[in-house]
PDB file of C-alpha atoms in Angstrom:
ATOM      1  CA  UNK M 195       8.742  13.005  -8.370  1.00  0.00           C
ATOM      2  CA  UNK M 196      12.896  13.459  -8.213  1.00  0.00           C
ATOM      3  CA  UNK M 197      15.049  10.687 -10.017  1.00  0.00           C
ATOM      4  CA  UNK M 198      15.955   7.749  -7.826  1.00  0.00           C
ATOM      5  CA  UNK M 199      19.014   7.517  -9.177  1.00  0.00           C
ATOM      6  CA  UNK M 200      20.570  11.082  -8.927  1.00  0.00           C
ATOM      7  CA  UNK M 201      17.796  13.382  -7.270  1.00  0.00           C
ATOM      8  CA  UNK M 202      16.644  15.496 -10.475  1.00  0.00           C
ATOM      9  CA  UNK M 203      13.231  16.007 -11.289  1.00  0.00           C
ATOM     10  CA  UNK M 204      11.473  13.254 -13.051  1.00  0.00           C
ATOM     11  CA  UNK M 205       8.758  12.803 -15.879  1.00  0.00           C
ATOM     12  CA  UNK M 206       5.760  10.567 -15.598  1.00  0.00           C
ATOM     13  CA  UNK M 207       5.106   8.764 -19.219  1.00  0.00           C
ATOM     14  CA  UNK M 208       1.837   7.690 -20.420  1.00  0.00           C
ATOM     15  CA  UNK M 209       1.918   4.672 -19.073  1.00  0.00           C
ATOM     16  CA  UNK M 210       2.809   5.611 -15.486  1.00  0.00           C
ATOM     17  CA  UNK M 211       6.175   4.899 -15.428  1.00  0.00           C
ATOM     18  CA  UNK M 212       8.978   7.673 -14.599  1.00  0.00           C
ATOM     19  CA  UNK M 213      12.181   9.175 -16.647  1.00  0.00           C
ATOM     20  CA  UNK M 214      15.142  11.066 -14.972  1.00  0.00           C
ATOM     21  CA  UNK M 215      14.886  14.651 -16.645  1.00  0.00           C
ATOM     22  CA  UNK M 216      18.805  14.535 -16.156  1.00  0.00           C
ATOM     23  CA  UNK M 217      19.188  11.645 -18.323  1.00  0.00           C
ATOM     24  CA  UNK M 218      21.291   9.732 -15.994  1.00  0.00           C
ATOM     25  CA  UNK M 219      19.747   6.747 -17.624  1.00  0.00           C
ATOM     26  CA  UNK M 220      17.166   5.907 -14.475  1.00  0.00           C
ATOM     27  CA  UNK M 221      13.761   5.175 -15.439  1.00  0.00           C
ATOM     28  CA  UNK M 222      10.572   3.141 -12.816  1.00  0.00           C
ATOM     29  CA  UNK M 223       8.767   0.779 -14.240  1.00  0.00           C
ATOM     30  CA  UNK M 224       5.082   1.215 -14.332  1.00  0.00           C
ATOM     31  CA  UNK M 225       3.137   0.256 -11.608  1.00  0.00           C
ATOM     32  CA  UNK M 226       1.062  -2.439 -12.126  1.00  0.00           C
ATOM     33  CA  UNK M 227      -2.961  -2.968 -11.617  1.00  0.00           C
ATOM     34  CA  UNK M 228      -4.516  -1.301  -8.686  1.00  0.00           C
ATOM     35  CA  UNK M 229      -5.324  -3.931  -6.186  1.00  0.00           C
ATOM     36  CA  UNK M 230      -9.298  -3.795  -4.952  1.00  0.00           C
ATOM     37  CA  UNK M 231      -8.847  -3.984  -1.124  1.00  0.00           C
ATOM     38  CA  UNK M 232     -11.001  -7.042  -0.041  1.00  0.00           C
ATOM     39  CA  UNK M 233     -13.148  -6.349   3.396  1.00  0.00           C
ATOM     40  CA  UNK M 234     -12.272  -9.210   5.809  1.00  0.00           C
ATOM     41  CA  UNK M 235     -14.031 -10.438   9.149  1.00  0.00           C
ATOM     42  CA  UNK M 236     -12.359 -12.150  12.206  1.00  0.00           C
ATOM     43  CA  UNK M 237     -12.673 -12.502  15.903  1.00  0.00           C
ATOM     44  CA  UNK M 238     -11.053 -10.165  17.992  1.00  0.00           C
ATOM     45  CA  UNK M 239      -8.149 -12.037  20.359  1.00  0.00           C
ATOM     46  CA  UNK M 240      -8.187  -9.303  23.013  1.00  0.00           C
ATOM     47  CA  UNK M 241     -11.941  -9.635  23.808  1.00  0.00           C
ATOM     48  CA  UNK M 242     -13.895 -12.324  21.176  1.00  0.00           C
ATOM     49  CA  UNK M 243     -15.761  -9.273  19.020  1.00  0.00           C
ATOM     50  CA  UNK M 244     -16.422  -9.921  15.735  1.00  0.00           C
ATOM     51  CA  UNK M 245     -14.108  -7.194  13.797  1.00  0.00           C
ATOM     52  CA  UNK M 246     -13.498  -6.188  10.158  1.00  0.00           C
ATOM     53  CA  UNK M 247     -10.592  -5.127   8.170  1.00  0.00           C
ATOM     54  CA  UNK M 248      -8.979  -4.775   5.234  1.00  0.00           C
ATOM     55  CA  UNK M 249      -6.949  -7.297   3.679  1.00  0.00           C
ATOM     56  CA  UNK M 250      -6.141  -9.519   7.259  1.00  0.00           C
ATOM     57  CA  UNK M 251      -5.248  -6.523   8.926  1.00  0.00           C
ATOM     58  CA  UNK M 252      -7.614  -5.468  11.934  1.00  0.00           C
ATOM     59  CA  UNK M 253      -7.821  -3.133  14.740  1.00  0.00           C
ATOM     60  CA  UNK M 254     -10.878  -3.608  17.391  1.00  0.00           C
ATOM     61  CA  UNK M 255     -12.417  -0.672  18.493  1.00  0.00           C
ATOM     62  CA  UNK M 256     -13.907  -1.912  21.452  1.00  0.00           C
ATOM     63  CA  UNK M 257     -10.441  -3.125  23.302  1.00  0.00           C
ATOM     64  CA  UNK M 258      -8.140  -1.372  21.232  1.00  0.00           C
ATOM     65  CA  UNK M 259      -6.070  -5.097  19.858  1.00  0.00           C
ATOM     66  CA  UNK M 260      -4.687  -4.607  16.610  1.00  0.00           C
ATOM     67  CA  UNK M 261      -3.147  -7.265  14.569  1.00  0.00           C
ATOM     68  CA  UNK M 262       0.596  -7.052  13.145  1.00  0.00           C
ATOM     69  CA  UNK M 263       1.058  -5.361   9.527  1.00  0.00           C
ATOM     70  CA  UNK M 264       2.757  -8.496   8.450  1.00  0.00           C
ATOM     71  CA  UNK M 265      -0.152 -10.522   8.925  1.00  0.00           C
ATOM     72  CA  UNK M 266      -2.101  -9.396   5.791  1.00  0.00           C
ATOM     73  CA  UNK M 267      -3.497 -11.454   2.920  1.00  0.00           C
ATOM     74  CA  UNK M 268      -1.581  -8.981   0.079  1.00  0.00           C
ATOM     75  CA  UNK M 269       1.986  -6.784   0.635  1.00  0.00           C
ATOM     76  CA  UNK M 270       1.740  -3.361   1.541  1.00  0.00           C
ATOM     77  CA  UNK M 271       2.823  -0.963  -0.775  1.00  0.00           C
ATOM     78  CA  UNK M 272       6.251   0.084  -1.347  1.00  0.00           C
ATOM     79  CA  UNK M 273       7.879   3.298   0.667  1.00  0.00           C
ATOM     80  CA  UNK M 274       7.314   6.444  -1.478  1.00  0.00           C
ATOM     81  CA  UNK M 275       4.874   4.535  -3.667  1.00  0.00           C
ATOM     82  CA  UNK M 276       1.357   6.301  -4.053  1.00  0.00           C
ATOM     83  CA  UNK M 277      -0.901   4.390  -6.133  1.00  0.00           C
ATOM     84  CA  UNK M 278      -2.080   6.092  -8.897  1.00  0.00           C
ATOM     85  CA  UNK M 279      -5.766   7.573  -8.374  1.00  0.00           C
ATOM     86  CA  UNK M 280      -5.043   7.809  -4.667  1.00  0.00           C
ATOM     87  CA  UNK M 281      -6.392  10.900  -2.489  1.00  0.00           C
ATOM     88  CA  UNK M 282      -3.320  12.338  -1.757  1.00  0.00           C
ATOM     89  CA  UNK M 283      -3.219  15.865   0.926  1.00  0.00           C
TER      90      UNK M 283
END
């Protein structure tokens, strides 16, 4: 990770938070706990399926409707943000 503040590299602490190697003084807090997505069931409202998502957010396979991101039950995370223990390519 590179220091939000001036671009250097950056050191993860112990507790997940991040230092500026460059000691321009910018630190992250840590992130906090991991939120458990919660599986969630509507009705479709291009074609009346039954569909499941994650969270309030759904996409129907059968007509291709997908709800807006905004719509969810919890924020999405933030830009840049991987949460740690994610599967990451």
């Amino acid at each position: 990770m590179t220091c939000g503040n001036c671009g250097a590299a950056a050191t993860e602490g112990p507790d997940g938070s991040w230092t500026c190697n460059n000691q321009c003084g910018w630190s992250s807090t840590a992130p906090g706990p991991a939120m458990t997505p919660e599986i969630t069931t509507t009705r479709c409202r291009g074609c009346d399926a039954e569909i499941h998502g994650l969270n309030g957010r759904y996409a129907c396979g059968l007509c291709g409707w997908s709800n807006h991101w905004d719509e969810g039950h919890q924020p999405l995370p933030a830009a840049g943000h991987v949460p740690r223990g994610a599967n990451t390519l």
